[in-house]
Tab-separated table of C-alpha atoms in Angstrom:
chain	number	residue	atom	x	y	z
A	1	MET	CA	-0.011	-0.048	0.014
A	2	THR	CA	1.233	3.497	-0.908
A	3	THR	CA	1.372	5.956	2.019
A	4	ASP	CA	1.486	9.695	1.729
A	5	ASP	CA	5.154	9.595	2.783
A	6	ASP	CA	5.898	7.444	-0.318
A	7	ARG	CA	4.607	9.946	-2.828
A	8	VAL	CA	6.741	11.939	-5.203
A	9	VAL	CA	5.631	15.566	-5.373
A	10	VAL	CA	6.053	17.287	-8.736
A	11	ILE	CA	5.851	21.078	-8.676
A	12	GLY	CA	4.596	22.545	-11.932
A	13	SER	CA	2.486	21.254	-14.868
A	14	GLY	CA	4.642	22.790	-17.566
A	15	PRO	CA	6.503	20.585	-20.140
A	16	THR	CA	9.229	19.360	-17.733
A	17	GLY	CA	6.870	18.671	-14.913
A	18	ALA	CA	4.528	16.834	-17.249
A	19	VAL	CA	7.206	14.584	-18.784
A	20	ALA	CA	8.707	13.782	-15.393
A	21	THR	CA	5.271	12.854	-14.122
A	22	ALA	CA	4.523	10.677	-17.084
A	23	ARG	CA	7.844	8.782	-16.495
A	24	LEU	CA	7.186	8.291	-12.732
A	25	VAL	CA	3.559	7.189	-13.162
A	26	ALA	CA	4.663	4.716	-15.906
A	27	ARG	CA	7.093	3.219	-13.272
A	28	GLY	CA	4.203	2.683	-10.936
A	29	LEU	CA	4.977	5.464	-8.495
A	30	ALA	CA	2.408	7.563	-6.715
A	31	VAL	CA	2.657	11.242	-7.764
A	32	THR	CA	1.066	14.377	-6.505
A	33	MET	CA	1.394	17.390	-8.824
A	34	LEU	CA	1.083	20.837	-7.363
A	35	ASP	CA	0.362	23.816	-9.642
A	36	ALA	CA	-0.529	27.351	-8.813
A	37	GLY	CA	-2.900	27.502	-11.698
A	38	THR	CA	-6.560	26.666	-11.260
A	39	HIS	CA	-7.277	26.157	-14.969
A	40	ALA	CA	-5.774	26.227	-18.463
A	41	PRO	CA	-6.394	29.345	-20.572
A	42	ARG	CA	-9.375	29.169	-22.942
A	43	GLY	CA	-8.473	28.761	-26.585
A	44	ILE	CA	-9.093	27.078	-29.887
A	45	VAL	CA	-6.835	25.877	-32.741
A	46	VAL	CA	-8.149	25.044	-36.231
A	47	LYS	CA	-5.768	23.606	-38.834
A	48	ALA	CA	-6.317	22.326	-42.345
A	49	ALA	CA	-3.717	20.693	-44.580
A	50	GLY	CA	-0.939	21.977	-42.224
A	51	ASN	CA	-2.142	25.572	-42.317
A	52	THR	CA	-3.406	27.162	-39.129
A	53	LEU	CA	-6.780	28.673	-40.140
A	54	PHE	CA	-7.584	30.042	-36.740
A	55	ARG	CA	-5.947	30.291	-33.276
A	56	MET	CA	-7.231	32.027	-30.246
A	57	ALA	CA	-5.848	32.052	-26.719
A	58	SER	CA	-6.919	33.986	-23.624
A	59	LYS	CA	-4.125	36.238	-22.432
A	60	ALA	CA	-5.688	36.767	-18.992
A	61	GLU	CA	-3.399	34.176	-17.421
A	62	LEU	CA	-0.192	35.788	-18.652
A	63	ALA	CA	1.701	37.804	-15.936
A	64	VAL	CA	4.391	40.411	-16.507
A	65	ASP	CA	4.323	42.087	-13.083
A	66	ARG	CA	5.737	39.453	-10.703
A	67	LEU	CA	9.169	40.990	-10.167
A	68	ASP	CA	10.310	42.867	-7.133
A	69	ARG	CA	10.081	46.578	-7.858
A	70	SER	CA	13.791	46.919	-7.197
A	71	SER	CA	14.688	44.839	-10.288
A	72	GLN	CA	16.236	46.552	-13.271
A	73	GLU	CA	13.722	48.422	-15.406
A	74	HIS	CA	15.078	46.977	-18.619
A	75	VAL	CA	14.487	43.358	-17.560
A	76	ASP	CA	11.397	41.400	-18.547
A	77	PHE	CA	9.862	38.412	-16.724
A	78	THR	CA	6.766	36.788	-18.357
A	79	SER	CA	5.054	33.866	-16.659
A	80	SER	CA	1.771	32.072	-16.679
A	81	LEU	CA	0.310	30.651	-13.426
A	82	SER	CA	-1.967	28.365	-15.375
A	83	LEU	CA	-2.197	24.635	-16.007
A	84	GLY	CA	0.329	23.947	-18.735
A	85	GLY	CA	2.214	27.193	-18.105
A	86	LEU	CA	3.817	28.928	-20.986
A	87	THR	CA	3.180	25.975	-23.354
A	88	ASN	CA	-0.222	27.701	-23.741
A	89	TYR	CA	1.571	30.516	-25.551
A	90	TRP	CA	4.824	29.115	-26.916
A	91	THR	CA	6.024	28.937	-30.550
A	92	ALA	CA	6.529	25.141	-30.203
A	93	ALA	CA	10.045	25.102	-31.738
A	94	VAL	CA	11.881	21.997	-30.649
A	95	PRO	CA	15.317	21.472	-32.235
A	96	ARG	CA	17.611	19.117	-30.373
A	97	PHE	CA	20.861	20.421	-28.890
A	98	ALA	CA	23.945	19.177	-30.856
A	99	PRO	CA	26.679	17.107	-29.125
A	100	ALA	CA	29.072	20.030	-29.100
A	101	ASP	CA	26.513	22.181	-27.220
A	102	PHE	CA	27.326	20.172	-24.093
A	103	THR	CA	31.065	20.385	-24.379
A	104	GLU	CA	31.913	23.631	-26.210
A	105	GLY	CA	31.929	25.721	-23.083
A	106	GLY	CA	34.908	23.677	-21.842
A	107	ARG	CA	37.069	25.529	-24.378
A	108	LEU	CA	36.392	28.667	-22.343
A	109	ASP	CA	36.445	27.344	-18.778
A	110	GLU	CA	35.599	24.193	-16.872
A	111	ARG	CA	32.603	26.040	-15.350
A	112	TYR	CA	30.835	25.907	-18.673
A	113	GLU	CA	31.001	22.161	-19.454
A	114	TRP	CA	27.840	20.216	-18.832
A	115	PRO	CA	27.875	17.044	-16.582
A	116	VAL	CA	25.859	15.184	-19.295
A	117	ALA	CA	26.539	14.373	-22.893
A	118	TYR	CA	24.294	14.250	-25.915
A	119	GLU	CA	24.490	10.383	-25.900
A	120	ASP	CA	22.979	10.421	-22.374
A	121	LEU	CA	19.843	12.138	-23.714
A	122	VAL	CA	19.184	10.346	-27.033
A	123	ALA	CA	16.494	7.983	-25.683
A	124	HIS	CA	15.009	10.752	-23.631
A	125	TYR	CA	14.811	13.114	-26.603
A	126	ALA	CA	12.897	10.400	-28.429
A	127	TYR	CA	10.510	9.886	-25.598
A	128	ALA	CA	9.747	13.611	-25.311
A	129	GLU	CA	9.306	13.804	-29.072
A	130	SER	CA	6.758	10.976	-28.958
A	131	LEU	CA	4.646	13.216	-26.730
A	132	LEU	CA	5.248	16.367	-28.777
A	133	ARG	CA	4.273	14.846	-32.166
A	134	ILE	CA	6.786	16.840	-34.135
A	135	THR	CA	6.462	18.220	-37.658
A	136	ALA	CA	9.787	18.678	-39.478
A	137	GLY	CA	11.470	18.417	-42.854
A	138	ASP	CA	14.818	16.894	-43.945
A	139	ALA	CA	17.715	16.929	-41.470
A	140	ILE	CA	19.421	20.284	-40.951
A	141	PRO	CA	23.258	20.179	-41.129
A	142	GLY	CA	24.770	20.271	-37.628
A	143	VAL	CA	21.443	19.689	-35.856
A	144	PRO	CA	20.599	16.165	-34.738
A	145	ALA	CA	17.418	14.846	-36.354
A	146	ASN	CA	14.195	14.569	-34.304
A	147	THR	CA	11.830	11.682	-34.128
A	148	VAL	CA	9.291	13.122	-36.521
A	149	ARG	CA	5.565	12.283	-36.651
A	150	TYR	CA	4.580	14.578	-39.605
A	151	ARG	CA	6.688	15.703	-42.549
A	152	CYS	CA	6.643	19.003	-44.294
A	153	ARG	CA	8.498	20.427	-47.310
A	154	PRO	CA	9.713	23.870	-48.186
A	155	PRO	CA	7.326	25.589	-50.511
A	156	GLY	CA	8.174	26.731	-54.058
A	157	ARG	CA	11.573	28.329	-54.615
A	158	TRP	CA	12.432	27.853	-50.964
A	159	ARG	CA	13.461	24.300	-51.790
A	160	SER	CA	16.302	25.449	-54.057
A	161	VAL	CA	17.229	28.301	-51.717
A	162	ILE	CA	17.718	25.863	-48.796
A	163	ALA	CA	19.616	23.394	-51.016
A	164	ASP	CA	21.899	26.058	-52.461
A	165	ALA	CA	22.617	27.604	-49.066
A	166	ASN	CA	23.463	24.197	-47.599
A	167	ARG	CA	25.842	23.381	-50.460
A	168	ALA	CA	27.538	26.697	-49.693
A	169	GLY	CA	28.317	25.436	-46.124
A	170	HIS	CA	25.374	26.908	-44.228
A	171	ALA	CA	22.692	25.073	-42.167
A	172	LEU	CA	19.064	25.594	-43.226
A	173	GLY	CA	15.878	23.518	-43.057
A	174	MET	CA	12.307	23.412	-41.851
A	175	LEU	CA	12.052	24.288	-38.181
A	176	PRO	CA	11.123	21.197	-36.003
A	177	MET	CA	7.828	22.153	-34.322
A	178	ALA	CA	5.358	20.544	-31.975
A	179	LYS	CA	2.399	21.646	-34.066
A	180	GLY	CA	0.440	18.398	-34.107
A	181	ALA	CA	-1.595	16.786	-36.923
A	182	PRO	CA	-1.988	18.668	-40.208
A	183	TRP	CA	-5.817	18.505	-39.681
A	184	MET	CA	-6.964	19.534	-36.225
A	185	VAL	CA	-9.747	21.205	-34.231
A	186	ALA	CA	-8.747	21.481	-30.561
A	187	ARG	CA	-10.240	23.468	-27.694
A	188	ARG	CA	-6.892	24.681	-26.257
A	189	ALA	CA	-4.622	27.586	-26.766
A	190	ARG	CA	-1.867	25.783	-28.768
A	191	GLU	CA	-1.426	22.596	-30.738
A	192	PHE	CA	0.640	21.224	-27.910
A	193	SER	CA	-0.055	22.153	-24.338
A	194	SER	CA	1.612	20.105	-21.638
A	195	TYR	CA	-1.533	20.092	-19.538
A	196	HIS	CA	-3.931	19.014	-22.302
A	197	CYS	CA	-1.566	16.641	-24.045
A	198	VAL	CA	0.235	14.974	-21.185
A	199	VAL	CA	-1.217	15.745	-17.714
A	200	GLU	CA	-4.943	15.445	-18.609
A	201	PRO	CA	-4.535	12.094	-20.249
A	202	LEU	CA	-2.681	10.786	-17.154
A	203	LEU	CA	-5.622	11.890	-15.021
A	204	ASP	CA	-8.043	10.133	-17.398
A	205	ASP	CA	-6.024	6.918	-17.464
A	206	GLY	CA	-5.891	6.762	-13.730
A	207	ALA	CA	-9.644	7.304	-13.421
A	208	ARG	CA	-10.385	4.553	-16.027
A	209	ASN	CA	-7.877	1.944	-15.037
A	210	ASP	CA	-7.513	2.479	-11.285
A	211	GLY	CA	-3.745	2.686	-12.048
A	212	PRO	CA	-0.947	4.171	-10.063
A	213	SER	CA	-2.168	7.000	-7.849
A	214	PHE	CA	-1.778	10.334	-9.597
A	215	GLU	CA	-3.489	13.483	-8.360
A	216	LEU	CA	-3.336	17.112	-9.492
A	217	ARG	CA	-3.862	19.758	-6.902
A	218	ARG	CA	-4.876	22.956	-8.615
A	219	GLY	CA	-4.398	26.396	-7.181
A	220	ALA	CA	-1.576	25.183	-5.026
A	221	HIS	CA	0.871	28.045	-4.562
A	222	VAL	CA	4.016	26.344	-3.190
A	223	VAL	CA	5.691	28.215	-0.304
A	224	ARG	CA	8.638	26.041	0.496
A	225	LEU	CA	10.204	22.578	0.598
A	226	ARG	CA	10.434	21.429	4.239
A	227	TRP	CA	13.837	20.110	5.353
A	228	HIS	CA	13.818	17.387	8.067
A	229	ALA	CA	17.123	17.664	9.902
A	230	GLY	CA	16.780	14.264	11.619
A	231	ASP	CA	16.319	12.335	8.354
A	232	GLN	CA	18.589	14.663	6.325
A	233	ARG	CA	16.069	15.074	3.530
A	234	VAL	CA	13.044	17.024	2.353
A	235	ASP	CA	10.087	15.356	3.865
A	236	ALA	CA	7.178	17.568	2.762
A	237	VAL	CA	6.116	20.441	0.581
A	238	GLU	CA	4.119	23.358	1.971
A	239	TYR	CA	1.705	25.294	-0.159
A	240	VAL	CA	-1.137	27.834	0.079
A	241	ASP	CA	-4.473	26.965	-1.419
A	242	VAL	CA	-5.214	30.023	-3.547
A	243	THR	CA	-8.992	29.513	-3.254
A	244	SER	CA	-9.285	29.087	0.526
A	245	GLY	CA	-6.082	30.797	1.656
A	246	GLU	CA	-5.290	27.782	3.851
A	247	ARG	CA	-1.751	26.474	4.293
A	248	ARG	CA	-1.309	22.774	3.617
A	249	ILE	CA	1.423	20.172	3.849
A	250	VAL	CA	2.110	17.302	1.467
A	251	PRO	CA	4.415	14.590	2.911
A	252	CYS	CA	6.710	13.118	0.319
A	253	ARG	CA	9.517	10.739	-0.440
A	254	ALA	CA	11.116	12.924	-3.152
A	255	VAL	CA	10.444	16.175	-4.965
A	256	VAL	CA	10.663	17.117	-8.631
A	257	LEU	CA	10.881	20.930	-8.954
A	258	ALA	CA	9.684	22.116	-12.382
A	259	ALA	CA	8.224	25.557	-11.731
A	260	GLY	CA	10.258	27.423	-14.334
A	261	ALA	CA	13.720	28.905	-14.060
A	262	ILE	CA	12.857	31.932	-11.936
A	263	ASP	CA	10.194	30.395	-9.752
A	264	SER	CA	12.220	27.201	-9.014
A	265	THR	CA	15.121	29.379	-7.968
A	266	VAL	CA	12.856	31.447	-5.672
A	267	LEU	CA	11.376	28.302	-4.104
A	268	LEU	CA	14.797	27.066	-3.156
A	269	LEU	CA	15.763	30.496	-1.749
A	270	ARG	CA	12.550	30.590	0.228
A	271	SER	CA	13.138	27.114	1.730
A	272	ARG	CA	15.324	28.155	4.553
A	273	SER	CA	16.200	26.177	7.604
A	274	ASP	CA	18.842	26.084	10.329
A	275	GLU	CA	20.916	23.785	8.088
A	276	PHE	CA	20.307	25.835	4.898
A	277	PRO	CA	20.063	29.460	6.096
A	278	ALA	CA	20.549	30.781	2.549
A	279	GLY	CA	18.052	28.448	0.953
A	280	LEU	CA	17.739	24.723	0.293
A	281	GLY	CA	20.829	23.297	-1.270
A	282	ASN	CA	22.502	26.664	-1.321
A	283	ASN	CA	25.255	26.425	1.343
A	284	GLY	CA	27.712	26.785	-1.516
A	285	GLY	CA	26.019	30.039	-2.615
A	286	VAL	CA	25.442	28.898	-6.176
A	287	VAL	CA	21.614	29.103	-6.375
A	288	GLY	CA	20.668	32.272	-8.215
A	289	ARG	CA	24.023	32.650	-9.954
A	290	TYR	CA	24.960	32.139	-13.605
A	291	LEU	CA	21.548	33.365	-14.800
A	292	HIS	CA	21.410	33.550	-18.658
A	293	ASP	CA	18.842	33.854	-21.414
A	294	HIS	CA	18.691	34.176	-25.182
A	295	PRO	CA	19.278	37.725	-26.380
A	296	ARG	CA	16.454	38.137	-28.933
A	297	GLU	CA	15.710	40.395	-31.837
A	298	TRP	CA	12.890	40.394	-34.405
A	299	TRP	CA	13.007	42.360	-37.644
A	300	ALA	CA	11.656	42.253	-41.173
A	301	ALA	CA	13.855	41.512	-44.136
A	302	ARG	CA	13.128	42.338	-47.748
A	303	SER	CA	14.234	40.478	-50.897
A	304	THR	CA	14.356	41.607	-54.491
A	305	SER	CA	12.892	38.218	-55.468
A	306	ALA	CA	9.435	37.201	-54.270
A	307	LEU	CA	9.395	33.969	-52.256
A	308	ARG	CA	6.455	31.789	-51.264
A	309	SER	CA	4.884	32.852	-47.950
A	310	LEU	CA	5.894	30.374	-45.282
A	311	ALA	CA	3.136	28.429	-43.458
A	312	HIS	CA	5.944	26.616	-41.631
A	313	PRO	CA	9.108	28.548	-40.702
A	314	VAL	CA	12.584	28.008	-42.133
A	315	TYR	CA	15.291	27.580	-39.524
A	316	VAL	CA	18.870	28.853	-39.891
A	317	ALA	CA	21.091	27.007	-37.428
A	318	ARG	CA	24.541	28.068	-36.276
A	319	GLU	CA	27.324	27.546	-38.853
A	320	PRO	CA	28.149	23.828	-38.963
A	321	ASP	CA	31.834	24.465	-38.100
A	322	GLY	CA	30.987	26.655	-35.110
A	323	PRO	CA	32.111	30.199	-34.326
A	324	ALA	CA	35.707	31.170	-33.561
A	325	GLU	CA	34.737	32.215	-30.055
A	326	PRO	CA	33.197	29.495	-27.848
A	327	MET	CA	29.555	29.937	-26.839
A	328	MET	CA	28.977	32.783	-29.347
A	329	ALA	CA	26.426	31.718	-31.963
A	330	THR	CA	23.041	32.766	-33.447
A	331	SER	CA	20.025	30.945	-34.909
A	332	LEU	CA	17.422	32.593	-37.120
A	333	THR	CA	13.831	31.631	-37.745
A	334	ILE	CA	12.415	32.946	-41.038
A	335	GLY	CA	8.601	33.273	-41.063
A	336	LEU	CA	5.838	35.748	-41.819
A	337	ALA	CA	6.325	39.549	-41.688
A	338	ASP	CA	2.617	40.478	-41.253
A	339	PRO	CA	-0.982	39.118	-41.325
A	340	ILE	CA	-1.040	39.597	-45.095
A	341	GLY	CA	1.722	37.035	-45.405
A	342	ARG	CA	-0.391	34.482	-43.447
A	343	LEU	CA	-3.331	35.114	-45.762
A	344	LYS	CA	-1.043	34.369	-48.732
A	345	THR	CA	-0.104	30.934	-47.322
A	346	PHE	CA	-3.749	29.838	-47.996
A	347	TYR	CA	-3.487	30.373	-51.743
A	348	ARG	CA	0.292	29.758	-52.206
A	349	GLY	CA	1.019	33.454	-52.665
A	350	SER	CA	4.449	35.028	-52.602
A	351	ALA	CA	5.931	38.030	-50.832
A	352	ASN	CA	9.087	40.152	-50.806
A	353	ALA	CA	9.026	40.661	-47.096
A	354	PHE	CA	9.462	38.120	-44.298
A	355	GLY	CA	9.964	38.256	-40.556
A	356	VAL	CA	13.094	37.005	-38.826
A	357	GLN	CA	13.538	36.113	-35.164
A	358	VAL	CA	17.077	35.809	-33.934
A	359	PHE	CA	18.348	34.097	-30.802
A	360	GLY	CA	21.867	34.797	-29.682
A	361	THR	CA	23.918	33.466	-26.758
A	362	MET	CA	25.716	34.802	-23.726
A	363	VAL	CA	28.434	33.468	-21.446
A	364	PRO	CA	26.829	33.046	-18.027
A	365	ALA	CA	28.522	35.140	-15.336
A	366	PRO	CA	28.925	33.842	-11.782
A	367	THR	CA	27.229	36.960	-10.412
A	368	VAL	CA	23.850	36.685	-8.627
A	369	GLY	CA	21.074	37.064	-11.191
A	370	VAL	CA	18.087	35.936	-9.110
A	371	SER	CA	17.650	36.816	-5.487
A	372	LEU	CA	14.986	37.613	-2.893
A	373	HIS	CA	15.142	41.306	-2.180
A	374	ASP	CA	15.967	41.937	1.499
A	375	ASP	CA	14.173	45.000	2.725
A	376	GLY	CA	15.382	44.467	6.248
A	377	ASP	CA	11.995	43.377	7.601
A	378	ASP	CA	12.463	39.892	9.037
A	379	ASP	CA	8.710	39.709	9.840
A	380	VAL	CA	7.781	39.611	6.153
A	381	ASP	CA	6.809	36.095	5.146
A	382	GLN	CA	9.025	34.625	2.471
A	383	VAL	CA	6.014	33.871	0.292
A	384	ASP	CA	5.465	37.585	-0.019
A	385	ARG	CA	8.924	38.318	-1.344
A	386	ARG	CA	9.117	38.575	-5.112
A	387	PRO	CA	12.178	37.737	-7.224
A	388	HIS	CA	14.792	40.361	-7.930
A	389	ILE	CA	16.476	39.878	-11.331
A	390	THR	CA	19.700	41.421	-12.415
A	391	LEU	CA	20.927	40.711	-15.941
A	392	ASP	CA	22.870	42.730	-18.532
A	393	TYR	CA	24.312	41.993	-21.975
A	394	ASP	CA	27.959	42.798	-22.510
A	395	ASP	CA	29.299	44.244	-25.746
A	396	ALA	CA	30.341	40.858	-27.157
A	397	THR	CA	26.847	39.421	-26.558
A	398	ARG	CA	25.227	42.391	-28.316
A	399	ALA	CA	27.624	42.317	-31.222
A	400	ASN	CA	27.058	38.585	-31.688
A	401	LEU	CA	23.292	39.077	-31.891
A	402	LEU	CA	23.453	41.998	-34.227
A	403	SER	CA	25.849	40.095	-36.535
A	404	ALA	CA	22.859	37.936	-37.597
A	405	ARG	CA	21.654	40.787	-39.788
A	406	THR	CA	24.717	40.508	-42.031
A	407	ARG	CA	24.729	36.797	-41.682
A	408	LEU	CA	21.285	36.436	-43.192
A	409	VAL	CA	22.289	38.659	-46.140
A	410	ASP	CA	25.320	36.527	-46.839
A	411	ILE	CA	23.510	33.169	-46.448
A	412	LEU	CA	20.685	34.031	-48.820
A	413	GLY	CA	23.169	35.792	-51.135
A	414	ASP	CA	24.989	32.457	-51.469
A	415	ALA	CA	21.646	31.009	-52.568
A	416	GLY	CA	21.070	33.695	-55.175
A	417	ILE	CA	18.632	35.847	-53.214
A	418	ASP	CA	19.363	39.527	-52.678
A	419	VAL	CA	18.206	40.673	-49.222
A	420	GLU	CA	18.331	43.865	-47.227
A	421	VAL	CA	17.487	44.360	-43.545
A	422	PRO	CA	16.241	47.897	-43.297
A	423	GLY	CA	14.936	47.957	-39.757
A	424	PRO	CA	13.552	49.538	-37.607
A	425	PHE	CA	15.040	47.568	-34.692
A	426	HIS	CA	13.702	47.259	-31.168
A	427	ASP	CA	15.651	47.561	-27.976
A	428	LEU	CA	17.314	44.450	-26.642
A	429	ARG	CA	15.658	43.466	-23.354
A	430	PRO	CA	16.873	40.663	-21.112
A	431	GLY	CA	14.067	38.175	-20.599
A	432	SER	CA	12.130	39.075	-23.727
A	433	SER	CA	12.782	35.585	-25.272
A	434	ILE	CA	11.189	33.939	-22.142
A	435	HIS	CA	14.181	31.545	-22.105
A	436	TYR	CA	15.762	32.211	-18.657
A	437	GLY	CA	18.003	29.471	-17.459
A	438	GLY	CA	21.034	28.519	-15.437
A	439	SER	CA	20.156	29.855	-11.996
A	440	VAL	CA	20.082	26.328	-10.430
A	441	ARG	CA	22.668	24.941	-12.821
A	442	MET	CA	24.100	21.464	-13.282
A	443	HIS	CA	27.790	20.845	-12.843
A	444	ARG	CA	30.093	18.087	-11.683
A	445	SER	CA	31.487	20.297	-9.040
A	446	PRO	CA	29.328	21.773	-6.311
A	447	HIS	CA	31.545	24.866	-6.522
A	448	TYR	CA	30.102	25.647	-9.911
A	449	GLY	CA	26.635	24.197	-9.828
A	450	ALA	CA	23.806	23.426	-7.401
A	451	LEU	CA	22.876	20.228	-9.189
A	452	ASP	CA	24.647	17.051	-10.103
A	453	GLY	CA	24.521	15.195	-13.417
A	454	TRP	CA	21.122	13.643	-12.521
A	455	ASN	CA	19.539	17.091	-11.831
A	456	ARG	CA	19.737	16.385	-8.040
A	457	LEU	CA	20.776	19.028	-5.562
A	458	HIS	CA	24.345	18.199	-4.537
A	459	GLU	CA	23.324	18.799	-0.933
A	460	VAL	CA	19.832	17.246	-0.960
A	461	ASP	CA	19.655	13.949	-2.858
A	462	ASN	CA	15.838	13.608	-2.848
A	463	VAL	CA	15.166	16.882	-4.717
A	464	ALA	CA	15.609	17.121	-8.554
A	465	VAL	CA	15.273	20.407	-10.385
A	466	VAL	CA	14.297	19.730	-13.989
A	467	ASP	CA	13.378	22.968	-15.725
A	468	MET	CA	15.711	25.356	-17.628
A	469	SER	CA	17.155	26.688	-14.368
A	470	ALA	CA	19.227	23.452	-14.522
A	471	PHE	CA	21.012	24.409	-17.804
A	472	THR	CA	24.796	24.814	-17.511
A	473	THR	CA	24.889	27.040	-20.576
A	474	GLY	CA	22.332	28.363	-23.064
A	475	PRO	CA	23.071	27.332	-26.665
A	476	GLU	CA	21.355	29.375	-29.415
A	477	LYS	CA	18.601	26.705	-29.912
A	478	ASN	CA	15.139	26.759	-28.398
A	479	PRO	CA	15.552	25.067	-25.017
A	480	THR	CA	12.196	23.332	-24.232
A	481	LEU	CA	12.879	19.934	-25.871
A	482	THR	CA	16.281	19.590	-24.121
A	483	ALA	CA	14.728	20.544	-20.800
A	484	MET	CA	12.078	17.824	-21.331
A	485	ALA	CA	14.777	15.246	-22.138
A	486	LEU	CA	16.708	16.127	-18.936
A	487	ALA	CA	13.477	15.847	-16.936
A	488	SER	CA	12.735	12.444	-18.488
A	489	ARG	CA	16.259	11.210	-17.584
A	490	ALA	CA	16.058	12.638	-13.993
A	491	ALA	CA	12.691	10.949	-13.395
A	492	GLU	CA	13.866	7.605	-14.646
A	493	HIS	CA	16.924	7.805	-12.337
A	494	MET	CA	14.745	8.863	-9.424
A	495	ALA	CA	12.420	5.891	-10.066
A	496	ASP	CA	15.375	3.524	-10.156
A	497	ASP	CA	16.572	4.859	-6.797
A	498	ILE	CA	13.202	4.589	-5.240
A	499	ASP	CA	12.693	1.013	-6.493
A	500	GLY	CA	16.188	0.171	-5.246
A	501	GLY	CA	15.614	1.592	-1.805
A	502	ARG	CA	18.188	4.361	-2.219
A	503	LEU	CA	15.667	7.134	-1.758
């Protein structure tokens, strides 16, 4: 019989919490998921022949005001306290990291080498991809191929543009995306939402089959992880029921923390005790340090030759041979410039303008990026303290991002397409990509990371942190798929340890 003390508590119903839960439940473990959201945003998606005919999502659950007022004015923090979190609003881009992404940082300093390798994640990438139901085209040079459910092809002249650019030594292809079946009508905000596509089916399976105990507690705003000094482990999770205002305790055997990079960091910092006065697992002072994100820029480009409007974006990966400077790279996603372009996709129209989103990279600094602002009032409950974020881009980071403008001109020029990038260009704002990571980072050494190679806190072996806060560095690729693969791996290892009596 499963007792409350045997349960694994998963905090967060976003993509990493969902995949970890699926793994744990499949292993026959009892799981309680806690999420601050009470519901998923309302929405609808209608697709026909691969084209999105209509998409609507309620924005009421998006929050942009959860930072401490002392945070830098130029820093953004967007979150969604809803079931499924930001997968209700994401672009669903899911390229795999390349093998070199886990080792490249070692050329700069040992602090930047991951404690896992690409080979450790291959099976877990495939598992996550089976849930995501990915649409993609042919393999992109330098980017490992996904497990693909649906195929797409570049339209019209884009086929020859991609082929010519790749022959010239570049890396282009159709962006791998979790956009579901070509024909779809779904009452949710996006084609893939971790709540609708993973968590809700687990709830349904448990109800039908009387299978392993899985429960979801909605409106559970987690306050802290409770440390038990006698047992030398976390023995419970404390939360506030947002509906009743009551504080409640969930006893547990282990915890999977998947609340998102900033919120997971804050939860550890809030979880103070006599043994961990600076926050759970933070006696080394690493939690909150090495914060990074993707510097992001969007602009319109214009070509002298009309090209087919893109119903599915074209992806420009980093150069296959890598940049001269380690951890300095860009990726570009070529899509639609305006609503007129989307209309043209329905009748195979062409356009001279297209939109480009650029993600750059930054070298994470060991400075404190996430903290709880101390106003000197010891009587203020930790749950009332909001995160304070400090993050700036140095000149090298900015120059790397801006170099993508010239890079696109050169790449398409090698394919016979003359392009200009006229601007205007927006300000660069940390956090605008919504890809924060690294503030509870993995590393072999506890001097450089709060987590080990299995996403466990070095100092607390029954707590795993599995969202993007665990990233050692932030390659230029969209991070969600790799975070899900890490979560899958961490959950499998946790299940092995529980079955073997080691946890």
